[in-house]
Short mmCIF file of C-alpha atoms in Angstrom, two decimals:
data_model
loop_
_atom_site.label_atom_id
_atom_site.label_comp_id
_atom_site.label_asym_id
_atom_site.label_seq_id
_atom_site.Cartn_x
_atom_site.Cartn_y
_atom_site.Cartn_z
CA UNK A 17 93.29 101.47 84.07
CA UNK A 18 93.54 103.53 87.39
CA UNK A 19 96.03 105.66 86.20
CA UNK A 20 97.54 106.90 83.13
CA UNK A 21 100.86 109.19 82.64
CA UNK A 22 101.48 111.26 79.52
CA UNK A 23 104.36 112.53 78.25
CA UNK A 24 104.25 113.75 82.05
CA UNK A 25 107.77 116.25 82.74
CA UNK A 26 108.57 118.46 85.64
CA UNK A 27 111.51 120.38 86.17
CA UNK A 28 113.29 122.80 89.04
CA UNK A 29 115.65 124.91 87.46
CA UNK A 30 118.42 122.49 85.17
CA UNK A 31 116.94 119.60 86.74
CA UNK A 32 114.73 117.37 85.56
CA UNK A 33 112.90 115.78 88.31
CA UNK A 34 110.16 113.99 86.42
CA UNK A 35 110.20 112.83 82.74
CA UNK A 36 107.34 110.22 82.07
CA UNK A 37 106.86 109.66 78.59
CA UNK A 38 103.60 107.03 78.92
CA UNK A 39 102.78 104.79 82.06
CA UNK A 40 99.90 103.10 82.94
CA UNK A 41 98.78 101.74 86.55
CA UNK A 42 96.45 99.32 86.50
CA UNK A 43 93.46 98.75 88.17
CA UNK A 44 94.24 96.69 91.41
CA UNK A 45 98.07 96.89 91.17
CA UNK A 46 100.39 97.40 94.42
CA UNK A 47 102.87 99.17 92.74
CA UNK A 48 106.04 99.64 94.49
CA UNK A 49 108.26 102.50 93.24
CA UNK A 50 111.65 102.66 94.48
CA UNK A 51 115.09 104.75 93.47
CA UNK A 52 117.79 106.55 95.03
CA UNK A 53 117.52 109.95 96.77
CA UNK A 54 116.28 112.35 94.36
CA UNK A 55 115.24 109.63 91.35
CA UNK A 56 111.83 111.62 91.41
CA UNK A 57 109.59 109.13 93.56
CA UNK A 58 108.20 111.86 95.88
CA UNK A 59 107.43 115.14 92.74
CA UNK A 60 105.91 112.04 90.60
CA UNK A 61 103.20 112.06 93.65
CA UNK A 62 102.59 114.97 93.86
CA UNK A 63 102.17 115.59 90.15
CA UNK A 64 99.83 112.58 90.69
CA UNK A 65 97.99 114.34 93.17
CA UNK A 66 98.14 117.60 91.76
CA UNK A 67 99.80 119.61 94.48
CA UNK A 68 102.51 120.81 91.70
CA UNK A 69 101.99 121.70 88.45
CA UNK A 70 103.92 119.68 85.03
CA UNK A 71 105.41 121.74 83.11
CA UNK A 72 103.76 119.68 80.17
CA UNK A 73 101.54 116.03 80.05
CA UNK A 74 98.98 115.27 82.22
CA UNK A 75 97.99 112.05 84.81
CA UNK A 76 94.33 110.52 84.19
CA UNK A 77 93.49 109.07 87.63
CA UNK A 78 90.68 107.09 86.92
CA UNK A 79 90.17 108.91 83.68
CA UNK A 80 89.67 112.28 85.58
CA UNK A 81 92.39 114.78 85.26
CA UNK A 82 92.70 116.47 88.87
CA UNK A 83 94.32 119.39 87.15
CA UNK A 84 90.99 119.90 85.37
CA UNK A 85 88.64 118.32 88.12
CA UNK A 86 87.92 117.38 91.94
CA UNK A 87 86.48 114.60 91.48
CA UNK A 88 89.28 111.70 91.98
CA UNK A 89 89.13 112.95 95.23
CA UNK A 90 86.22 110.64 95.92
CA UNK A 91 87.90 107.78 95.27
CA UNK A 92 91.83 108.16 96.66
CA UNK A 93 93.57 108.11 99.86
CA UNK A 94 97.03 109.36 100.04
CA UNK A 95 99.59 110.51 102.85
CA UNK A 96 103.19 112.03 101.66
CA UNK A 97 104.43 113.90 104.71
CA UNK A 98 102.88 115.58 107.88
CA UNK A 99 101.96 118.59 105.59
CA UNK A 100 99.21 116.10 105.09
CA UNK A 101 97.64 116.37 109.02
CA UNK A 102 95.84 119.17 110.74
CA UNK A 103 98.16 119.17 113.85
CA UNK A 104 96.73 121.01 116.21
CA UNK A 105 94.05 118.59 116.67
CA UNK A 106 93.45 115.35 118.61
CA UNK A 107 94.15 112.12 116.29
CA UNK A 108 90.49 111.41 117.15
CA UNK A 109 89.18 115.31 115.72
CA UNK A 110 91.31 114.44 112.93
CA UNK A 111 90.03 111.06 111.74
CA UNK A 112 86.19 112.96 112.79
CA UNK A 113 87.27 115.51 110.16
CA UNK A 114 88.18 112.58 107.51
CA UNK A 115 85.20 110.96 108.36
CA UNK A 116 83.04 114.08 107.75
CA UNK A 117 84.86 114.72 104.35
CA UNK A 118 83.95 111.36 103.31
CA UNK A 119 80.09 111.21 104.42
CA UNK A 120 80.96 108.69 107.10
CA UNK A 121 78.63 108.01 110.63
CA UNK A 122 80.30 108.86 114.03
CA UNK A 123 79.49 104.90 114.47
CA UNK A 124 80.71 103.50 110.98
CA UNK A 125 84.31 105.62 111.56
CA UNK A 126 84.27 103.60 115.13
CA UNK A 127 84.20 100.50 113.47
CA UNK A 128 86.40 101.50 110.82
CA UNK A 129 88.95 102.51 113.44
CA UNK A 130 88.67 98.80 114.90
CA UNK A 131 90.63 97.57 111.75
CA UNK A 132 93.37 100.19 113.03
CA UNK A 133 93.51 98.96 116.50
CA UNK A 134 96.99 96.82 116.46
CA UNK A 135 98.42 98.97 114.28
CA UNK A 136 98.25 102.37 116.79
CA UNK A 137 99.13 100.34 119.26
CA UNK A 138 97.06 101.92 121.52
CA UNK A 139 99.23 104.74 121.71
CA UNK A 140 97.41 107.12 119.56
CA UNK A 141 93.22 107.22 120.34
CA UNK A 142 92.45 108.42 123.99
CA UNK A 143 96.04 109.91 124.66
CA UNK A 144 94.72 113.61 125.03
CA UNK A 145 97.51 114.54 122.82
CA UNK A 146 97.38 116.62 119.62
CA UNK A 147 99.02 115.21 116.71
CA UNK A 148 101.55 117.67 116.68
CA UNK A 149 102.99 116.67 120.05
CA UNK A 150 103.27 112.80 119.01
CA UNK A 151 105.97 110.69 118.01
CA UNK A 152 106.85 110.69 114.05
CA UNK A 153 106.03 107.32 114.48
CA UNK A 154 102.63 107.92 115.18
CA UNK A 155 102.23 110.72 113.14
CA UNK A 156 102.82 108.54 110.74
CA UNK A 157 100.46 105.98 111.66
CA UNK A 158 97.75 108.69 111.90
CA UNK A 159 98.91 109.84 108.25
CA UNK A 160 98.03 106.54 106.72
CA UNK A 161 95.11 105.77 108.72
CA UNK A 162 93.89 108.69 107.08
CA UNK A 163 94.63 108.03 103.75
CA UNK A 164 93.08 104.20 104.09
CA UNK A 165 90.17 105.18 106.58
CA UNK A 166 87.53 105.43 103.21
CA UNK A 167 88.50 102.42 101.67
CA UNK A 168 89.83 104.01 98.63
CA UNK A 169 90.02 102.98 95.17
CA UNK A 170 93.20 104.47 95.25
CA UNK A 171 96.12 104.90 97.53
CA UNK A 172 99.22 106.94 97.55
CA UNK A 173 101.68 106.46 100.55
CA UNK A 174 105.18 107.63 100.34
CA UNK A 175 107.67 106.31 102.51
CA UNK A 176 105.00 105.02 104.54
CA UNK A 177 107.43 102.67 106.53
CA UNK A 178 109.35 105.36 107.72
CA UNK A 179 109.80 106.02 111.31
CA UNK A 180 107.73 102.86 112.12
CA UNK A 181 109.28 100.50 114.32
CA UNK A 182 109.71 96.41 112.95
CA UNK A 183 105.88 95.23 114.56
CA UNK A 184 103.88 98.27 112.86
CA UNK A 185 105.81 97.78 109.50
CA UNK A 186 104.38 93.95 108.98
CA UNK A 187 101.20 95.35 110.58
CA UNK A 188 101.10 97.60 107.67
CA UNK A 189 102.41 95.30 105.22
CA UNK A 190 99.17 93.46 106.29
CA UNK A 191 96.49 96.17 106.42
CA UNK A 192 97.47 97.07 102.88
CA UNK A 193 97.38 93.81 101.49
CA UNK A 194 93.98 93.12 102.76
CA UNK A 195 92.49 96.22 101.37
CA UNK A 196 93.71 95.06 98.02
CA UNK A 197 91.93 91.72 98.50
CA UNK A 198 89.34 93.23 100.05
CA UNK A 199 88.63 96.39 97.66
CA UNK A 200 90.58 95.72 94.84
CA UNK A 201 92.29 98.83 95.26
CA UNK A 202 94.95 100.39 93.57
CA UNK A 203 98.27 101.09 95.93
CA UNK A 204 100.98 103.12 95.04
CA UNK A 205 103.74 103.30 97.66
CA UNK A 206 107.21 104.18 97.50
CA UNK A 207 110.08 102.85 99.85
CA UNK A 208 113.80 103.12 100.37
CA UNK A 209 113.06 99.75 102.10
CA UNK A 210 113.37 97.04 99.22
CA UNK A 211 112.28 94.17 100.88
CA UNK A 212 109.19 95.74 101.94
CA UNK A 213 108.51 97.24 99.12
CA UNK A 214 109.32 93.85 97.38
CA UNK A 215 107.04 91.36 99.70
CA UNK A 216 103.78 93.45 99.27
CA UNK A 217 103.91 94.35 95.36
CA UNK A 218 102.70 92.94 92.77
CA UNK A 219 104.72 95.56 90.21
CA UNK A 220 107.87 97.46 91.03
CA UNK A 221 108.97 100.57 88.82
CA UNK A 222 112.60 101.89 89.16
CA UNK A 223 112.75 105.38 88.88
CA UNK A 224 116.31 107.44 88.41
CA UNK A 225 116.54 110.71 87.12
CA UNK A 226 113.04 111.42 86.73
CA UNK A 227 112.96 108.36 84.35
CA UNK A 228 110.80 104.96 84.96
CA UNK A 229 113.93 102.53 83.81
CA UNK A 230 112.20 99.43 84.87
CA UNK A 231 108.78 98.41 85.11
CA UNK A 232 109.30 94.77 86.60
CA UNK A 233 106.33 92.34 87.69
CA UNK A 234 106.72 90.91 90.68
CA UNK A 235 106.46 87.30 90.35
CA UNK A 236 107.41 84.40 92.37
CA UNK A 237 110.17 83.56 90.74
CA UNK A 238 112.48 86.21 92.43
CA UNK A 239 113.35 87.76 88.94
CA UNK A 240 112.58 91.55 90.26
CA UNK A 241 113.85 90.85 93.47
CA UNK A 242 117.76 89.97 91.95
CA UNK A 243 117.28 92.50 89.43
CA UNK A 244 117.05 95.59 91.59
CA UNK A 245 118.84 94.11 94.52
CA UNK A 246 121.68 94.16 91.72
CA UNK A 247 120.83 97.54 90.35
CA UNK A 248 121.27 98.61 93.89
CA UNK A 249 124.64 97.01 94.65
CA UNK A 250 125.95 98.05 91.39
CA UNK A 251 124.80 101.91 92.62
CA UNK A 252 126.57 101.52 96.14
#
């Protein structure tokens, strides 16, 4: 397993933002996790990646509980928001910084960074801009560079399509497909774009209310596909 909820529950005030009773993520699923506004996607990360405390359960991440431990930070790659990105630097300090994190050569991150190429669009590496003065569109691309640059055995993007225009959305679609088949990662990402989310996954979990009410595997048959585009309609 790559990860493993518990009886996982968060709450702000009467709500209840998160209420996981037992999920498992398995090793080399794309798991796509969609819901409405406020179902929980974005708290469930970030109880995930232990920027807020539960209020009781725990998340194994590779059998390490970051609550008790650093040490699944080794092995994941994640990007949430730009609260994630040190923006008064150059996207190139930045990715320097990853690198260093991560015990990676000035010449290996080069060559790492070549993967990246179509993807920035060559509007983010020699621009003399810091991050903070870019587009959210390549903010975000620097985000999730980030979070991939290491190869990780686990990846957490939320909303990563967001603010990206049509060409860097398949682009991405792409990149994160081939570090599954490449690595065998694990990839976590949640979307209020369904047919994005439903082309690259190989699981989809509905989340409303804090509550996983489907856990649907993607298969070619279009099953999932009919089954949340008719959760959705019946929501609108």
């Amino acid at each position: 397993m790559a990860i493993q909820v518990n009886d996982l529950k968060k709450t702000f005030g009467e709500k209840t933002a998160v209420n996981i009773s037992d999920f498992t993520i398995h090793d080399g699923d794309i798991l796509g996790l969609v819901g409405n506004n406020g179902a929980g996607k974005t708290t469930f990360f970030r109880l995930i990646l232990d920027l807020i405390k539960a209020d009781c359960g725990q998340v194994l991440v590779n059998d390490c509980n970051p609550v008790l431990s650093e040490d699944w930070k080794n092995f994941t790659g994640a990007y949430l928001d730009e609260g994630f990105l040190i923006d008064f630097l150059t996207p190139e300090e930045y990715f320097e910084f990853i690198a260093k994190v991560n015990n990676i050569h000035k010449t290996e991150l080069e060559e790492r960074l070549k993967v990246f190429e179509h993807f920035m669009g060559g509007e983010i590496l020699g621009q003399k801009k810091l991050i903070r003065n870019l587009s959210a569109g390549n903010k975000q691309k620097v985000g999730i560079i980030s979070a991939l640059i290491n190869k990780p055995q686990i990846v957490i993007l939320d909303e990563p399509f967001n603010f990206l225009d049509p060409s860097s959305q398949n682009i991405l679609k792409h990149l994160l497909e081939d570090l599954n088949k490449e690595t065998q990662s694990t990839i976590l990402v949640s979307s209020h774009n369904l047919s994005h989310t439903i082309e690259i996954s190989t699981r989809i979990a509905l989340m409303e209310n804090g509550v996983i009410i489907k856990d649907l595997s993607n298969d070619e048959d279009g099953s999932a596909k009919e089954q949340l585009e008719n959760y959705f309609e019946t929501e609108a």
